[in-house]
XYZ file of C-alpha atoms in Angstrom:
557
model
C 168.271 -12.979 80.759
C 167.949 -9.299 81.188
C 164.255 -7.825 81.803
C 164.128 -5.296 79.876
C 160.756 -4.027 81.369
C 162.027 -4.196 85.290
C 164.612 -1.099 84.214
C 161.520 1.010 82.781
C 159.625 3.358 85.244
C 155.929 1.654 86.014
C 154.010 4.226 84.552
C 155.843 4.165 81.373
C 155.869 0.428 81.049
C 151.890 0.412 81.621
C 151.638 3.425 78.871
C 154.341 0.741 76.579
C 151.780 -1.840 77.065
C 148.780 0.190 76.342
C 150.482 1.103 73.456
C 151.014 -2.224 72.079
C 147.487 -3.164 72.649
C 146.114 -0.603 70.652
C 148.572 -1.164 67.494
C 147.936 -4.746 67.517
C 143.769 -3.562 67.836
C 144.153 -1.156 64.764
C 146.209 -3.806 62.860
C 143.552 -6.224 63.441
C 140.763 -4.201 61.945
C 142.685 -2.882 59.393
C 143.352 -6.047 58.374
C 139.512 -6.646 58.579
C 138.559 -4.201 56.589
C 141.013 -4.445 54.045
C 139.372 -8.146 53.791
C 135.958 -7.021 53.730
C 136.255 -4.072 51.349
C 138.064 -6.416 48.725
C 135.581 -9.326 49.003
C 132.677 -9.208 51.197
C 130.839 -5.493 50.259
C 128.443 -5.532 47.475
C 130.188 -3.828 44.367
C 127.851 -0.524 44.868
C 129.401 0.298 48.265
C 132.560 1.241 46.545
C 133.195 5.261 45.895
C 131.688 5.691 42.550
C 134.797 7.576 41.739
C 136.959 4.711 42.011
C 138.838 2.348 39.550
C 136.239 0.307 38.251
C 133.614 2.879 37.025
C 136.076 3.046 34.222
C 134.595 -0.256 32.997
C 131.811 -0.480 30.042
C 131.119 -4.011 30.754
C 134.091 -6.271 31.231
C 135.368 -6.471 27.975
C 135.987 -2.890 27.597
C 138.213 -0.476 30.045
C 138.903 3.027 29.256
C 142.274 4.184 29.917
C 142.108 7.687 29.500
C 139.516 8.837 31.788
C 140.037 12.778 33.168
C 139.070 14.967 34.880
C 137.170 17.532 32.838
C 137.301 21.139 33.101
C 134.700 22.595 35.285
C 131.206 23.519 34.203
C 129.671 25.169 37.214
C 130.138 28.619 38.123
C 131.863 29.061 41.848
C 129.125 30.333 43.824
C 131.470 30.864 46.619
C 132.394 33.765 45.304
C 128.714 35.366 44.845
C 126.978 34.297 48.274
C 123.314 34.786 48.357
C 121.757 36.980 51.390
C 119.562 35.733 54.096
C 116.536 37.438 51.886
C 117.632 36.031 48.719
C 117.918 32.238 50.018
C 114.367 32.966 51.978
C 112.851 33.640 48.157
C 114.555 30.567 46.670
C 113.230 28.355 49.189
C 110.128 29.516 49.327
C 110.072 29.277 44.672
C 111.505 25.795 45.553
C 108.959 24.577 48.058
C 106.034 25.722 45.372
C 107.446 23.482 43.135
C 107.708 20.729 45.455
C 103.929 21.270 46.201
C 103.399 21.296 42.542
C 104.852 18.096 42.073
C 103.310 16.737 45.030
C 99.672 17.699 43.159
C 100.360 16.215 39.897
C 101.324 13.072 42.216
C 98.550 13.095 44.306
C 96.026 13.224 41.169
C 98.241 10.629 39.194
C 98.024 8.053 42.171
C 94.533 8.408 43.192
C 93.222 8.159 39.587
C 95.787 6.259 37.246
C 98.255 4.137 39.450
C 100.070 1.772 37.559
C 98.653 3.105 33.688
C 101.549 5.179 32.096
C 99.746 8.591 32.604
C 97.114 10.725 33.907
C 94.463 11.875 32.095
C 94.249 15.399 33.992
C 91.042 17.067 32.822
C 88.580 13.867 32.534
C 90.885 12.091 35.637
C 91.353 9.053 33.427
C 94.490 7.137 32.591
C 96.200 6.013 29.416
C 98.844 3.655 28.465
C 100.640 5.189 25.175
C 104.332 4.066 26.692
C 103.937 0.203 26.926
C 101.301 -0.448 29.942
C 104.348 -0.177 32.620
C 103.431 2.812 34.564
C 105.636 5.323 32.757
C 104.989 8.062 35.174
C 106.034 5.828 38.285
C 109.092 5.084 36.314
C 109.995 8.575 34.968
C 109.491 10.296 38.414
C 111.558 8.050 40.752
C 114.684 10.600 40.743
C 112.427 13.437 40.885
C 111.213 11.612 44.600
C 114.274 11.001 45.930
C 115.861 14.490 44.829
C 112.723 16.126 46.638
C 113.332 13.801 49.379
C 109.817 12.110 48.865
C 110.707 8.603 50.204
C 107.462 7.243 51.084
C 106.285 7.821 47.636
C 109.688 6.502 46.264
C 109.401 3.753 48.398
C 105.789 2.985 46.855
C 107.062 3.226 43.334
C 109.640 0.801 43.803
C 107.266 -1.453 45.225
C 105.356 -1.327 42.115
C 108.599 -1.580 39.779
C 109.371 -4.739 41.433
C 105.976 -6.351 39.943
C 106.638 -4.982 36.495
C 107.531 -7.653 33.471
C 109.551 -5.385 31.362
C 110.142 -8.030 28.807
C 106.427 -7.903 27.706
C 103.845 -5.394 26.665
C 100.631 -5.732 24.928
C 101.398 -2.885 23.104
C 104.510 -2.167 19.944
C 106.790 -0.258 22.155
C 109.293 2.603 20.832
C 112.799 1.681 21.374
C 113.606 5.293 21.926
C 110.947 6.450 24.098
C 111.644 3.024 26.477
C 114.979 3.813 26.446
C 115.131 7.317 27.686
C 111.994 7.307 29.970
C 112.037 3.565 31.427
C 116.008 2.476 31.103
C 117.104 5.732 32.073
C 114.527 6.261 35.270
C 115.392 2.611 36.282
C 119.850 3.195 36.268
C 119.244 6.873 37.888
C 117.252 5.427 40.630
C 119.530 2.274 41.019
C 122.493 5.259 41.319
C 120.835 7.038 44.189
C 119.213 4.311 46.016
C 121.233 1.281 45.638
C 118.390 -0.951 45.640
C 119.201 -4.015 43.177
C 115.634 -3.998 41.840
C 116.254 -0.897 40.090
C 119.478 -2.403 38.052
C 117.711 -6.066 37.910
C 115.034 -4.683 36.069
C 116.879 -2.474 33.974
C 119.092 -5.532 32.930
C 115.941 -7.222 31.963
C 114.875 -4.337 29.828
C 117.866 -3.714 28.232
C 118.086 -7.566 27.443
C 114.622 -7.005 26.237
C 115.381 -4.451 23.584
C 118.612 -6.017 22.288
C 116.812 -7.934 19.395
C 115.581 -4.393 17.761
C 119.145 -4.023 16.961
C 118.843 -6.780 14.717
C 118.844 -5.060 11.367
C 121.566 -4.818 8.457
C 123.175 -1.702 9.528
C 122.544 -2.267 13.455
C 120.238 0.497 13.872
C 117.311 -0.261 15.906
C 113.767 -0.447 15.100
C 112.035 1.924 16.363
C 108.469 0.395 16.536
C 109.299 -3.263 18.025
C 106.562 -5.928 19.278
C 108.522 -7.727 22.190
C 106.783 -10.915 21.181
C 109.245 -10.934 17.822
C 111.816 -11.424 20.298
C 110.942 -14.882 20.007
C 112.348 -15.355 16.510
C 115.710 -14.734 16.758
C 115.747 -14.543 12.838
C 113.060 -11.816 12.510
C 113.947 -8.876 10.805
C 111.275 -6.083 9.759
C 110.662 -4.850 6.579
C 112.435 -2.046 5.225
C 111.698 1.114 7.578
C 112.958 4.332 8.111
C 114.868 5.449 11.424
C 115.423 8.809 12.447
C 118.283 10.613 13.488
C 117.420 11.240 17.187
C 116.055 7.381 17.770
C 119.175 6.315 16.938
C 121.180 8.434 18.523
C 119.722 8.795 21.761
C 120.528 5.649 23.184
C 124.075 5.747 23.478
C 124.449 7.340 27.698
C 121.563 4.829 28.886
C 123.557 1.560 26.940
C 126.883 2.607 28.372
C 125.654 2.965 31.824
C 123.866 0.017 31.674
C 126.957 -1.665 30.561
C 129.173 -0.023 33.434
C 127.041 -1.102 36.053
C 125.961 -4.855 34.992
C 129.205 -5.926 33.837
C 127.809 -6.882 30.120
C 129.673 -5.142 27.228
C 127.001 -6.205 24.903
C 125.302 -2.975 25.194
C 128.169 -0.855 24.730
C 129.109 -2.781 21.464
C 125.290 -1.842 20.234
C 125.401 1.788 20.544
C 129.011 1.993 19.337
C 128.255 0.613 16.025
C 125.736 3.191 15.588
C 128.392 5.800 16.655
C 130.884 4.464 13.992
C 128.525 4.408 11.410
C 126.891 7.827 11.792
C 130.736 9.193 11.755
C 131.468 7.369 9.033
C 128.406 7.890 6.420
C 129.122 11.164 4.027
C 127.097 13.961 5.211
C 125.713 17.007 2.575
C 127.510 19.352 5.393
C 129.887 18.441 7.616
C 128.629 17.803 11.243
C 125.049 17.950 10.291
C 122.963 14.993 9.823
C 120.200 14.885 7.797
C 116.951 13.681 9.845
C 115.963 10.156 8.506
C 117.850 6.628 7.257
C 117.445 3.581 5.797
C 117.476 0.370 8.433
C 119.175 -1.578 5.838
C 121.876 0.471 4.048
C 122.877 2.836 7.015
C 122.660 6.064 4.506
C 120.782 9.196 5.107
C 117.100 9.430 3.482
C 116.185 13.112 2.114
C 117.817 16.254 2.932
C 116.283 18.259 6.276
C 118.558 18.982 8.962
C 117.546 20.310 12.277
C 118.299 20.350 15.798
C 114.676 19.966 16.875
C 112.252 17.130 16.303
C 113.795 13.754 15.304
C 117.285 15.141 15.222
C 117.374 17.243 18.892
C 119.106 15.030 21.159
C 121.515 13.182 19.058
C 123.414 16.333 18.922
C 122.743 16.552 22.946
C 124.456 13.118 23.275
C 127.539 14.049 21.589
C 128.863 16.325 24.233
C 127.030 14.488 27.031
C 129.336 10.988 25.958
C 132.316 12.790 26.207
C 131.955 13.955 29.779
C 130.286 11.054 30.772
C 133.520 9.114 29.957
C 135.803 11.707 31.435
C 136.955 12.371 27.955
C 138.393 9.124 27.403
C 136.562 8.756 23.578
C 137.595 11.843 21.769
C 135.737 10.778 18.894
C 132.896 12.514 21.163
C 134.258 15.451 21.167
C 135.776 15.454 17.466
C 131.833 15.010 16.329
C 130.523 17.476 18.461
C 132.576 20.404 17.409
C 132.300 19.468 13.976
C 128.558 19.515 14.526
C 128.279 22.698 16.420
C 130.735 24.524 14.368
C 128.435 23.978 11.259
C 125.563 25.353 13.149
C 126.680 28.260 13.782
C 127.974 28.712 10.238
C 124.319 27.582 8.649
C 121.765 27.342 11.380
C 121.931 30.270 13.600
C 120.803 33.759 12.532
C 119.611 37.318 13.772
C 115.687 37.707 13.213
C 114.160 40.579 12.116
C 111.494 40.959 15.356
C 110.770 44.752 15.139
C 110.492 44.619 19.248
C 113.491 43.174 19.831
C 115.816 43.277 16.882
C 119.013 41.790 19.446
C 117.344 38.610 19.276
C 119.074 35.475 17.672
C 117.450 32.126 16.431
C 118.524 28.885 15.791
C 116.364 27.531 12.664
C 116.269 24.631 10.161
C 117.592 23.649 6.662
C 115.176 21.687 4.165
C 117.130 21.050 0.810
C 119.602 23.505 1.594
C 117.641 26.168 2.180
C 117.375 27.844 5.600
C 113.837 27.692 7.436
C 112.944 30.335 10.251
C 111.522 27.791 12.272
C 111.974 27.620 16.432
C 110.442 25.012 17.281
C 110.330 24.426 21.243
C 112.217 20.911 21.393
C 114.928 22.918 19.833
C 115.229 25.167 22.701
C 117.759 22.433 24.674
C 120.294 24.189 22.530
C 121.379 27.073 24.818
C 122.229 24.410 27.744
C 124.109 22.393 25.657
C 126.395 25.088 24.679
C 126.782 26.114 28.061
C 127.918 22.887 28.822
C 130.468 22.360 25.799
C 131.611 25.825 26.267
C 133.052 24.995 29.690
C 134.262 21.473 28.947
C 136.326 22.278 25.674
C 136.945 25.794 26.332
C 134.845 27.600 23.759
C 133.682 30.667 25.205
C 131.943 32.213 22.117
C 129.309 29.318 22.236
C 128.328 30.706 25.774
C 127.909 34.020 24.362
C 125.579 32.387 21.825
C 124.119 30.601 24.248
C 123.036 33.047 26.315
C 121.327 34.978 23.369
C 119.552 32.077 21.961
C 117.844 31.126 25.410
C 116.927 34.910 25.467
C 114.904 33.879 22.257
C 113.547 31.247 23.905
C 112.397 32.765 26.990
C 110.952 35.519 24.788
C 109.000 33.115 22.919
C 107.110 32.860 26.177
C 106.688 36.419 27.045
C 105.079 36.926 23.815
C 102.287 35.107 24.171
C 98.700 35.629 25.728
C 99.507 32.480 28.647
C 103.216 33.766 28.815
C 103.796 30.075 27.820
C 105.831 29.467 24.592
C 104.319 27.751 22.072
C 104.912 23.956 20.001
C 106.783 26.400 17.613
C 107.059 29.736 16.123
C 108.234 30.931 12.496
C 109.851 34.059 12.593
C 111.477 36.339 9.520
C 115.291 36.593 9.749
C 117.634 38.787 8.817
C 118.149 37.593 5.241
C 114.592 36.985 4.650
C 112.673 39.661 2.066
C 108.925 39.170 1.281
C 106.743 40.432 -1.976
C 103.353 42.547 -1.581
C 101.716 39.726 -1.669
C 103.134 37.565 0.865
C 103.149 40.619 3.184
C 99.589 41.012 2.608
C 99.632 37.344 3.671
C 101.031 37.838 6.713
C 98.501 40.897 7.504
C 95.555 38.479 7.115
C 97.085 35.911 9.389
C 95.218 34.017 11.771
C 97.155 35.395 14.675
C 96.585 38.761 15.031
C 98.532 39.706 17.786
C 101.581 38.517 17.179
C 104.950 40.879 17.070
C 105.868 42.254 13.998
C 108.715 39.765 12.572
C 106.645 36.239 13.873
C 104.719 35.036 11.256
C 102.883 32.378 12.821
C 102.908 29.722 15.925
C 102.106 26.089 16.241
C 99.837 27.148 18.693
C 100.186 23.996 21.642
C 102.111 23.041 24.950
C 102.735 19.862 26.017
C 104.335 20.946 29.242
C 107.694 20.704 27.721
C 110.922 21.300 29.860
C 113.326 22.679 27.003
C 113.388 26.402 27.894
C 113.386 25.515 31.801
C 116.209 23.016 31.495
C 118.409 25.603 29.576
C 117.676 28.263 32.190
C 118.577 25.904 34.736
C 122.141 25.171 33.025
C 122.898 28.596 32.242
C 121.996 29.421 36.058
C 124.328 26.799 37.226
C 127.322 27.701 34.380
C 127.125 31.571 35.145
C 125.574 32.094 38.338
C 123.090 34.785 37.122
C 120.189 35.061 39.237
C 117.952 36.395 36.475
C 117.627 32.773 35.521
C 115.875 31.924 38.281
C 113.542 34.672 37.879
C 112.595 33.582 34.681
C 112.211 30.170 35.706
C 109.878 31.422 38.376
C 107.880 33.449 35.760
C 107.011 30.243 33.431
C 106.171 28.505 36.927
C 103.511 31.125 37.928
C 102.114 30.810 34.103
C 102.038 27.280 34.822
C 100.398 27.352 37.405
C 97.980 29.384 36.300
C 96.731 28.156 33.359
C 97.540 24.644 33.093
C 96.499 23.486 37.049
C 93.577 21.055 37.192
C 92.101 19.749 39.974
C 94.293 16.682 39.912
C 97.101 17.842 38.454
C 98.615 19.642 35.119
C 97.075 20.025 31.620
C 98.999 20.753 28.441
C 97.417 23.468 26.560
C 95.668 23.903 23.194
C 96.419 27.275 22.167
C 98.965 29.181 24.358
C 98.158 32.461 22.371
C 94.217 32.478 22.767
C 92.111 34.355 25.367
C 90.365 31.174 25.293
C 92.243 28.904 27.333
C 91.310 25.468 26.430
C 93.454 22.315 28.482
C 94.272 19.490 26.239
C 93.786 16.664 28.951
C 97.710 15.368 28.893
C 99.908 15.087 31.237
C 103.277 13.668 29.604
C 105.347 11.459 32.316
C 108.245 14.204 31.418
C 106.597 16.607 32.942
C 107.400 15.276 36.242
C 110.723 13.794 35.269
C 112.216 16.579 33.767
C 109.835 20.395 33.946
C 109.330 20.018 37.632
C 112.739 18.426 38.492
C 114.704 21.073 36.325
C 112.712 23.982 38.112
C 113.435 22.279 41.641
C 117.186 22.179 40.838
C 116.846 25.733 39.828
C 115.712 26.858 43.214
C 118.054 24.540 45.065
C 121.661 24.602 46.493
C 124.113 23.992 43.389
C 125.670 21.281 44.972
C 122.923 19.586 44.849
C 122.862 17.006 41.488
C 126.144 19.301 40.432
C 126.970 19.302 36.868
C 130.658 18.560 37.746
C 129.306 15.126 38.828
C 126.243 14.041 37.003
C 125.473 14.135 33.103
C 121.762 14.266 32.441
C 120.220 11.975 29.961
C 117.849 13.441 27.559
C 114.728 12.680 30.152
C 116.705 14.614 32.635
C 117.804 11.333 34.654
C 120.738 11.765 36.158
C 124.066 9.903 35.907
C 127.421 9.739 37.791
C 129.803 10.437 35.426
C 133.515 9.112 35.136
C 135.817 10.937 37.219
C 139.489 10.355 38.040
C 140.669 10.596 41.316
C 143.814 11.759 42.700
């Protein structure tokens, strides 16, 4: 027998043995890694862009998920100076301190209640009594790196029974605030307490869909779940209530493997898509639970309609373009919005402003709701994903009008509603005299009247944040900072922040209300406006209407 190793020099012989040992070791470790990765690791340890994320439960697999066009500006081409970075970080820290001030007041005076009343320092339970402010704020705390506050909140969530409430609940508010908050907290933390509670809540909501049309009853008593044949008497649904559950229920199906949640909301989309509409792509605000048909003629991108339109493009983004129906419905809506709802104002001092309005029985109404100011952000995102540059031009102009609504008031804070003269308005002498006798004497020419209140709403700030991320223009940071300065000046209380009764009065009175969305949306969008642009990138996440970020499906190459 020939001894091959004897002919090899001793140094080479040693090296060969070491190489063989290393090869065997690498092979063993590779086997262990493959074995453990495929069988032993919890599912949430997988990369979120892996193939498993293309499932909407065990019964639905999306085959055409693709990488959509980039939304965010390439900030590498516009680096900030040292001074710009210092200003940005100082402003961001101010927002964080504002959140901590509000959170500390809530924990001191209203822990476990839904909301803090920040003037009297009482608590209320307007949203099911499950601690809405806690659940709604979970991902804001995670993003701001407030882990102690997050962990205390996690322990509270573990004690909540989301299948029971002493109150009649709003399915819409429960879905966007609670379910959205739980799902986002799970995707950030990978703590299964949040996913378990989201599933508990999702199952508790399913019986509310037991109508002839499949539209959920928004006002729902969870005790009715005990009667499987229970059906509410005739009631109306509104467009936003039935059309703003889709992202949350799709995400729940994706994360739990239960396709039932997707089937429920997909039925709603199919019904809404098939109903005849007076104007293609524009949906009247109210629907009949039994017939599934529209009731009335009012059309608005504001209250009762807003987030339905918002979710069309966001669903398309979430599934990576795999369901083309969302894109088609969105384009139909936006094309008709341009034609019927967008008009130039007749503001004497700002003739350049472009406004969005409403339709009532087919007639245009020059009314800008604060809620409608999400539209610039929506258009900006859609312009990039669908290559519609004209939408971005309109978005910039509409955002100017929304910000101007802040600038024009005594407090520098935008009103709940603003009625304006549009380019095709004409007034007779009697109407002009009535306008001259209006209550608000200091309104700009062309503004008819205001809905005076401010509820700490986020929509204008949301659009400023998105436009900054899309264009890279730092003027949107400056505008956001001006709004924050006004909030600090007029809304801050000893314990938190309060809305205002009249934004245009020299006698500023706080309304003793701090909605949970102030911490979930307003402060989160402000914080992200002054954060590095890769923090919660719009190319990685899609926000639900309560500003809870969900990981998008993404094709890996």
